[in-house]
CSV table of C-alpha atoms (C1' of nucleotides) in Angstrom, one decimal:
chain,number,residue,atom,x,y,z
T,1,MET,CA,0.0,0.0,0.0
T,2,PRO,CA,2.3,2.7,-1.2
T,3,GLU,CA,1.7,6.2,0.2
T,4,LEU,CA,3.8,9.3,-0.4
T,5,PRO,CA,7.0,8.1,1.3
T,6,GLU,CA,6.9,4.7,-0.5
T,7,VAL,CA,6.2,6.4,-3.9
T,8,GLU,CA,9.0,9.0,-3.3
T,9,THR,CA,11.4,6.1,-2.6
T,10,ILE,CA,10.4,4.4,-5.8
T,11,VAL,CA,10.7,7.6,-7.8
T,12,ARG,CA,14.3,8.2,-6.6
T,13,GLN,CA,15.4,4.8,-7.6
T,14,LEU,CA,13.4,4.8,-10.9
T,15,ARG,CA,15.1,8.1,-11.8
T,16,ARG,CA,18.5,6.6,-11.4
T,17,ARG,CA,17.5,3.5,-13.3
T,18,ILE,CA,15.7,4.9,-16.4
T,19,LYS,CA,16.6,8.6,-16.9
T,20,GLY,CA,18.1,9.2,-20.3
T,21,LYS,CA,17.0,5.8,-21.6
T,22,THR,CA,14.8,5.3,-24.7
T,23,ILE,CA,11.8,3.0,-24.7
T,24,ALA,CA,12.5,0.5,-27.4
T,25,SER,CA,9.4,-1.7,-27.0
T,26,MET,CA,6.5,-2.2,-24.7
T,27,ARG,CA,4.1,-5.1,-24.0
T,28,VAL,CA,0.8,-4.9,-22.3
T,29,HIS,CA,-0.1,-8.1,-20.5
T,30,TRP,CA,-3.3,-6.9,-18.9
T,31,ARG,CA,-5.2,-4.4,-20.9
T,32,ARG,CA,-7.1,-2.7,-18.1
T,33,SER,CA,-3.9,-1.6,-16.4
T,34,ILE,CA,-3.8,1.1,-19.1
T,35,GLU,CA,-6.4,3.9,-18.8
T,36,GLY,CA,-7.5,4.9,-22.3
T,37,ARG,CA,-6.5,3.0,-25.4
T,38,PRO,CA,-3.5,0.7,-25.1
T,39,GLY,CA,-2.8,1.1,-28.8
T,40,GLU,CA,-2.4,4.9,-28.5
T,41,PHE,CA,-0.5,4.5,-25.3
T,42,ARG,CA,2.0,2.2,-27.0
T,43,ARG,CA,2.4,4.5,-30.0
T,44,ARG,CA,3.3,7.4,-27.8
T,45,MET,CA,5.6,5.4,-25.6
T,46,LEU,CA,7.8,3.9,-28.3
T,47,GLY,CA,10.9,6.0,-29.0
T,48,MET,CA,10.3,8.1,-25.9
T,49,THR,CA,13.5,9.2,-24.1
T,50,VAL,CA,12.9,9.6,-20.4
T,51,ALA,CA,13.8,13.2,-19.4
T,52,THR,CA,12.2,13.4,-15.9
T,53,VAL,CA,10.8,11.1,-13.3
T,54,CYS,CA,8.8,12.8,-10.6
T,55,ARG,CA,6.1,12.3,-8.0
T,56,ARG,CA,2.8,14.1,-7.4
T,57,GLY,CA,0.9,12.8,-4.4
T,58,LYS,CA,0.9,9.0,-4.8
T,59,TYR,CA,1.4,9.3,-8.6
T,60,ILE,CA,4.7,8.5,-10.4
T,61,GLY,CA,5.2,10.8,-13.3
T,62,ILE,CA,7.4,10.1,-16.3
T,63,ALA,CA,8.1,12.8,-18.8
T,64,GLY,CA,9.7,12.3,-22.2
T,65,ALA,CA,12.1,14.7,-23.9
T,66,ASP,CA,9.4,15.3,-26.5
T,67,GLY,CA,6.9,16.5,-23.8
T,68,THR,CA,5.1,13.1,-23.6
T,69,PHE,CA,3.9,12.6,-20.1
T,70,PHE,CA,2.4,9.6,-18.4
T,71,THR,CA,1.6,8.6,-14.8
T,72,ILE,CA,1.7,5.3,-12.9
T,73,HIS,CA,-0.5,4.8,-9.9
T,74,LEU,CA,0.4,1.7,-7.9
T,75,ARG,CA,-2.8,1.7,-5.9
T,76,MET,CA,-2.5,-1.2,-3.4
T,77,THR,CA,-0.3,-3.9,-4.8
T,78,GLY,CA,1.5,-2.3,-7.8
T,79,LYS,CA,5.2,-2.6,-8.0
T,80,LEU,CA,7.9,-1.6,-10.5
T,81,VAL,CA,10.7,-4.1,-10.9
T,82,GLY,CA,13.8,-4.6,-13.1
T,83,GLU,CA,13.9,-8.3,-12.6
T,84,PRO,CA,10.6,-10.1,-11.8
T,85,VAL,CA,11.0,-12.7,-9.0
T,86,ALA,CA,9.2,-16.0,-9.3
T,87,ALA,CA,6.1,-14.7,-7.4
T,88,ASP,CA,5.8,-11.8,-9.8
T,89,ARG,CA,5.5,-13.9,-13.0
T,90,GLY,CA,1.8,-14.4,-12.9
T,91,HIS,CA,1.2,-10.8,-12.1
T,92,LEU,CA,3.0,-9.0,-14.9
T,93,ARG,CA,0.8,-6.3,-16.3
T,94,VAL,CA,3.0,-4.0,-18.5
T,95,SER,CA,6.7,-4.4,-19.5
T,96,PHE,CA,9.0,-1.8,-21.0
T,97,ALA,CA,12.3,-2.6,-22.8
T,98,PHE,CA,14.9,0.1,-23.1
T,99,ASN,CA,17.5,0.7,-25.8
T,100,ASP,CA,20.3,-0.5,-23.5
T,101,GLY,CA,18.7,-3.9,-23.1
T,102,THR,CA,17.3,-3.3,-19.6
T,103,MET,CA,13.7,-3.8,-18.6
T,104,LEU,CA,11.1,-2.3,-16.4
T,105,HIS,CA,8.1,-4.3,-15.4
T,106,PHE,CA,4.8,-3.1,-13.8
T,107,VAL,CA,3.7,-6.0,-11.6
T,108,ASP,CA,0.3,-5.8,-9.8
T,109,ALA,CA,-1.4,-8.8,-8.2
T,110,ARG,CA,-4.8,-7.1,-7.6
T,111,LYS,CA,-4.9,-5.2,-10.9
T,112,PHE,CA,-5.9,-1.9,-9.3
T,113,GLY,CA,-2.9,0.0,-10.5
T,114,ARG,CA,-3.1,2.2,-13.6
T,115,LEU,CA,-0.9,3.8,-16.2
T,116,ARG,CA,-2.2,6.8,-17.9
T,117,LEU,CA,-1.1,9.1,-20.7
T,118,TRP,CA,-1.7,12.9,-20.4
T,119,PRO,CA,-1.7,15.6,-23.0
T,120,CYS,CA,1.1,17.4,-21.1
T,121,ARG,CA,2.6,17.5,-17.7
T,122,GLY,CA,0.6,20.5,-16.6
T,123,ALA,CA,-2.7,18.7,-17.3
T,124,ALA,CA,-1.9,15.6,-15.3
T,125,CYS,CA,-3.8,14.7,-12.1
T,126,PRO,CA,-6.3,17.5,-11.9
T,127,GLY,CA,-7.9,18.1,-8.6
T,128,LEU,CA,-5.1,16.9,-6.5
T,129,GLY,CA,-4.4,18.9,-3.3
T,130,PRO,CA,-1.0,20.4,-2.4
T,131,GLU,CA,1.9,18.3,-1.2
T,132,PRO,CA,1.9,17.9,2.6
T,133,LEU,CA,5.6,18.2,3.1
T,134,ARG,CA,5.6,21.8,4.6
T,135,ASP,CA,4.0,22.9,7.8
T,136,ALA,CA,2.6,26.0,6.3
T,137,VAL,CA,0.9,24.1,3.4
T,138,VAL,CA,-0.8,21.7,5.8
T,139,LEU,CA,-1.8,24.4,8.2
T,140,SER,CA,-3.4,26.4,5.4
T,141,ALA,CA,-5.3,23.3,4.3
T,142,LEU,CA,-6.5,22.5,7.8
T,143,ARG,CA,-7.6,26.1,8.5
T,144,GLY,CA,-9.7,26.1,5.4
T,145,LEU,CA,-11.8,23.1,6.5
T,146,ARG,CA,-15.5,23.8,6.9
T,147,THR,CA,-16.7,20.2,7.1
T,148,ARG,CA,-17.9,18.0,9.9
T,149,ARG,CA,-16.4,15.0,8.3
T,150,PRO,CA,-14.1,13.1,10.6
T,151,ILE,CA,-10.5,14.4,10.4
T,152,LYS,CA,-9.3,10.9,9.5
T,153,SER,CA,-11.5,10.9,6.4
T,154,VAL,CA,-10.3,14.4,5.5
T,155,LEU,CA,-6.6,13.4,5.7
T,156,LEU,CA,-7.3,10.6,3.3
T,157,ASP,CA,-9.0,13.0,0.8
T,158,GLN,CA,-6.5,13.6,-2.0
T,159,THR,CA,-8.2,16.8,-3.1
T,160,ILE,CA,-7.3,18.4,0.3
T,161,LEU,CA,-3.7,17.1,0.7
T,162,ALA,CA,-2.1,14.7,-1.8
T,163,GLY,CA,-0.2,11.7,-0.7
T,164,ILE,CA,-1.4,10.7,2.8
T,165,GLY,CA,-2.9,7.2,3.1
T,166,ASN,CA,-4.2,5.1,5.9
T,167,ILE,CA,-0.9,4.4,7.7
T,168,TYR,CA,0.4,8.0,7.9
T,169,ALA,CA,-3.0,9.4,8.7
T,170,ASP,CA,-3.3,7.1,11.7
T,171,GLU,CA,0.2,7.9,12.8
T,172,ALA,CA,-0.1,11.6,12.5
T,173,LEU,CA,-3.4,11.6,14.5
T,174,PHE,CA,-1.8,9.5,17.3
T,175,ALA,CA,1.3,11.8,17.4
T,176,THR,CA,-1.0,14.8,18.0
T,177,GLY,CA,-3.4,13.1,20.4
T,178,ILE,CA,-6.4,13.8,18.1
T,179,HIS,CA,-9.1,11.2,17.8
T,180,PRO,CA,-9.8,10.2,14.2
T,181,LEU,CA,-13.5,10.8,14.5
T,182,THR,CA,-13.1,14.5,15.5
T,183,PRO,CA,-15.0,16.6,13.1
T,184,ALA,CA,-12.5,18.5,10.9
T,185,MET,CA,-14.0,21.9,11.7
T,186,ALA,CA,-13.9,21.2,15.4
T,187,LEU,CA,-10.1,21.2,15.6
T,188,ASN,CA,-8.9,24.1,17.6
T,189,ALA,CA,-5.9,26.3,16.6
T,190,GLY,CA,-3.5,24.3,18.8
T,191,GLN,CA,-4.5,21.0,17.2
T,192,GLN,CA,-4.3,22.4,13.7
T,193,GLN,CA,-0.8,23.7,14.5
T,194,ARG,CA,0.3,20.3,15.9
T,195,LEU,CA,-1.1,18.3,13.1
T,196,ALA,CA,0.4,20.7,10.5
T,197,GLU,CA,3.8,20.1,12.2
T,198,ALA,CA,3.4,16.3,12.6
T,199,VAL,CA,2.3,15.4,9.1
T,200,PRO,CA,5.4,16.6,7.2
T,201,ARG,CA,7.7,15.4,10.1
T,202,ILE,CA,6.3,11.9,9.9
T,203,LEU,CA,6.3,11.7,6.1
T,204,LYS,CA,9.9,12.9,5.9
T,205,ALA,CA,11.0,10.5,8.6
T,206,ALA,CA,9.4,7.7,6.6
T,207,ILE,CA,11.1,8.8,3.4
T,208,GLY,CA,14.4,8.7,5.3
T,209,ARG,CA,13.6,5.0,6.1
T,210,ARG,CA,12.6,4.2,2.5
T,211,GLY,CA,9.0,3.8,3.5
T,212,THR,CA,6.9,1.2,5.4
T,213,THR,CA,6.9,-2.4,4.2
T,214,LEU,CA,3.9,-4.3,5.6
T,215,ARG,CA,2.7,-6.7,3.0
T,216,ASN,CA,3.2,-5.8,-0.6
T,217,TYR,CA,5.4,-2.8,-0.9
T,218,ARG,CA,9.0,-3.3,-2.0
T,219,SER,CA,11.3,-0.9,-3.8
T,220,ILE,CA,12.5,-1.4,-7.3
T,221,ASP,CA,15.6,-3.3,-6.1
T,222,ASP,CA,13.3,-5.5,-4.0
T,223,ARG,CA,14.4,-3.9,-0.7
T,224,SER,CA,12.0,-3.5,2.2
T,225,GLY,CA,11.5,-0.1,3.9
T,226,GLU,CA,12.2,0.2,7.6
T,227,ASN,CA,9.5,2.6,8.8
T,228,GLN,CA,7.3,-0.3,10.0
T,229,GLU,CA,9.7,-0.5,13.0
T,230,HIS,CA,8.6,3.0,13.9
T,231,LEU,CA,4.8,2.8,13.8
T,232,PHE,CA,2.9,3.6,17.0
T,233,VAL,CA,-0.6,2.6,16.2
T,234,TYR,CA,-1.0,1.3,12.6
T,235,GLY,CA,-1.3,-2.5,12.5
T,236,ARG,CA,-1.0,-2.7,16.3
T,237,ALA,CA,-4.7,-3.4,17.3
T,238,GLY,CA,-4.8,-5.1,20.7
T,239,ALA,CA,-1.2,-4.3,21.4
T,240,PRO,CA,-0.3,-1.9,24.3
T,241,CYS,CA,0.1,1.8,23.4
T,242,LEU,CA,3.8,2.6,23.4
T,243,GLU,CA,3.1,5.8,25.4
T,244,CYS,CA,0.6,4.6,28.0
T,245,GLY,CA,0.1,0.8,27.7
T,246,THR,CA,-3.6,1.0,26.9
T,247,PRO,CA,-4.6,-1.5,24.2
T,248,ILE,CA,-4.8,0.0,20.7
T,249,GLU,CA,-8.3,-0.1,19.3
T,250,LYS,CA,-9.3,-0.6,15.8
T,251,LEU,CA,-12.3,1.3,14.4
T,252,ARG,CA,-13.8,1.5,11.0
T,253,ILE,CA,-14.1,5.0,9.6
T,254,ALA,CA,-15.3,5.8,6.1
T,255,GLY,CA,-14.9,2.1,5.2
T,256,ARG,CA,-11.3,1.9,6.4
T,257,SER,CA,-9.6,0.6,9.5
T,258,SER,CA,-8.4,3.2,11.9
T,259,HIS,CA,-6.0,2.5,14.8
T,260,VAL,CA,-6.4,4.6,17.9
T,261,CYS,CA,-5.2,4.8,21.5
T,262,PRO,CA,-8.4,5.5,23.5
T,263,GLN,CA,-6.3,7.1,26.3
T,264,CYS,CA,-3.9,9.3,24.2
T,265,GLN,CA,-6.5,10.3,21.6
T,266,LYS,CA,-9.6,11.8,23.2
T,267,MET,CA,-12.7,13.1,21.5
T,268,PRO,CA,-13.2,16.8,22.0
T,269,LEU,CA,-15.2,18.0,25.0
T,270,ALA,CA,-18.8,18.7,24.2
T,271,GLY,CA,-21.1,20.7,26.5
T,272,GLY,CA,-18.6,20.5,29.3
T,273,ARG,CA,-18.7,16.7,29.3
T,274,ARG,CA,-16.6,14.3,27.3
T,275,ALA,CA,-18.3,13.3,24.1
T,276,HIS,CA,-18.6,9.6,24.0
T,277,THR,CA,-16.7,7.7,21.4
T,278,PRO,CA,-19.5,6.3,19.1
T,279,CYS,CA,-18.2,2.8,19.0
T,280,ALA,CA,-21.8,1.4,19.0
T,281,SER,CA,-22.9,3.5,16.0
T,282,GLY,CA,-21.8,1.5,13.1
T,283,LEU,CA,-18.1,1.3,14.1
T,284,ARG,CA,-16.8,-2.0,15.3
T,285,PRO,CA,-13.6,-2.5,17.2
T,286,ARG,CA,-12.0,-5.8,16.4
P,1,DA,C1',-24.0,19.4,-1.5
P,2,DA,C1',-22.1,16.3,1.4
P,3,DC,C1',-21.3,12.1,2.6
P,4,DA,C1',-21.6,6.8,2.8
P,5,DG,C1',-21.1,2.6,0.5
P,6,DC,C1',-19.6,-0.2,-2.9
P,7,DA,C1',-16.9,-2.0,-7.2
P,8,DC,C1',-12.7,-3.0,-8.7
P,9,DC,C1',-9.4,-7.4,-7.7
P,10,DT,C1',-6.7,-11.3,-5.6
P,11,DG,C1',-3.7,-13.2,-2.0
P,12,DT,C1',-3.7,-14.4,2.7
P,13,DA,C1',-5.2,-15.6,7.3
P,14,DG,C1',-8.3,-17.7,10.2
P,15,DG,C1',-12.2,-20.7,11.4
P,16,DC,C1',-14.3,-25.0,11.0
S,1,DT,C1',-6.2,-31.1,4.2
S,2,DG,C1',-9.5,-28.3,2.2
S,3,DC,C1',-13.2,-25.3,1.9
S,4,DC,C1',-15.3,-20.9,3.1
S,5,DT,C1',-15.3,-16.2,4.6
S,6,DA,C1',-13.4,-11.9,6.0
S,7,DC,C1',-10.1,-8.6,5.2
S,8,DA,C1',-6.6,-5.6,3.2
S,9,DG,C1',-7.4,-0.2,1.1
S,10,DG,C1',-6.8,3.9,-3.1
S,11,DT,C1',-9.8,5.7,-6.2
S,12,DG,C1',-13.9,6.6,-8.7
S,13,DC,C1',-18.6,5.9,-9.3
S,14,DT,C1',-23.4,5.6,-7.5
S,15,DG,C1',-26.9,6.1,-4.2
S,16,DT,C1',-29.0,8.7,-0.4
DNA sequence: AACAGCACCTGTAGGC
DNA sequence: TGCCTACAGGTGCTGT
């Protein structure tokens, strides 16, 4: 489940691996991995010399010297590999061969990932929010919120901030003591400030550790990340909170699992009394 | 308009 | 052992 730090790690390696190379041939093994017409995609790819490899949110962007621009979204199980290992062989979706004889394979067990061609770089990924790597950017986004949606759901909304997924949303909320069900517009100035500081700090630390490897994510050279050793709540349901020892709870918010320490992350006070955590209203701890 | 829920997919884990 | 079910979650679409 690659989020911003995992995609950034992949982009840095991909840049070293393919920049300056020309695509000599391309093979589509699973048609629906390509958005739009595979024939046109193929026509535009052939002969393209890779000028730039970049990241925008969770999208990988590849620009040709001729202005051709396409994106790769790995969704949940997508990977880019130079050499497919045995387990990858049944999951090859798209393969590129370069003029120097090297290959790049898009492997995706669950077939959710997509490659897409854009008219130009500027037209790609419309509607994506800003990159959450600077405190001021995140703070500005949080201050503009006028919704009662749970803050967890807002952090996952790519039109508000681009690149945060389930792992880092849970970790940032834990780090700031904010309960994921807190309505976004109910955050006070102090909470906004703390969250705006925590999100870039946590993402940058994860980039420094080459991302989080839980199930599927591996970098191009098949290395794992190391950030999973530094998670406080994600994937730790039932285990003791590393701050206070209270068992971590698992809730379901907007259809996704959320990990929360009920002691460290309190719901905001309402009417002078503590608002109850609505575990009984459609949310089920496991 | 805002939000919830589901489809897309398949590998894996756990129960029986 | 083998079958069945639940679960994983990013995005985009549909329904309320």
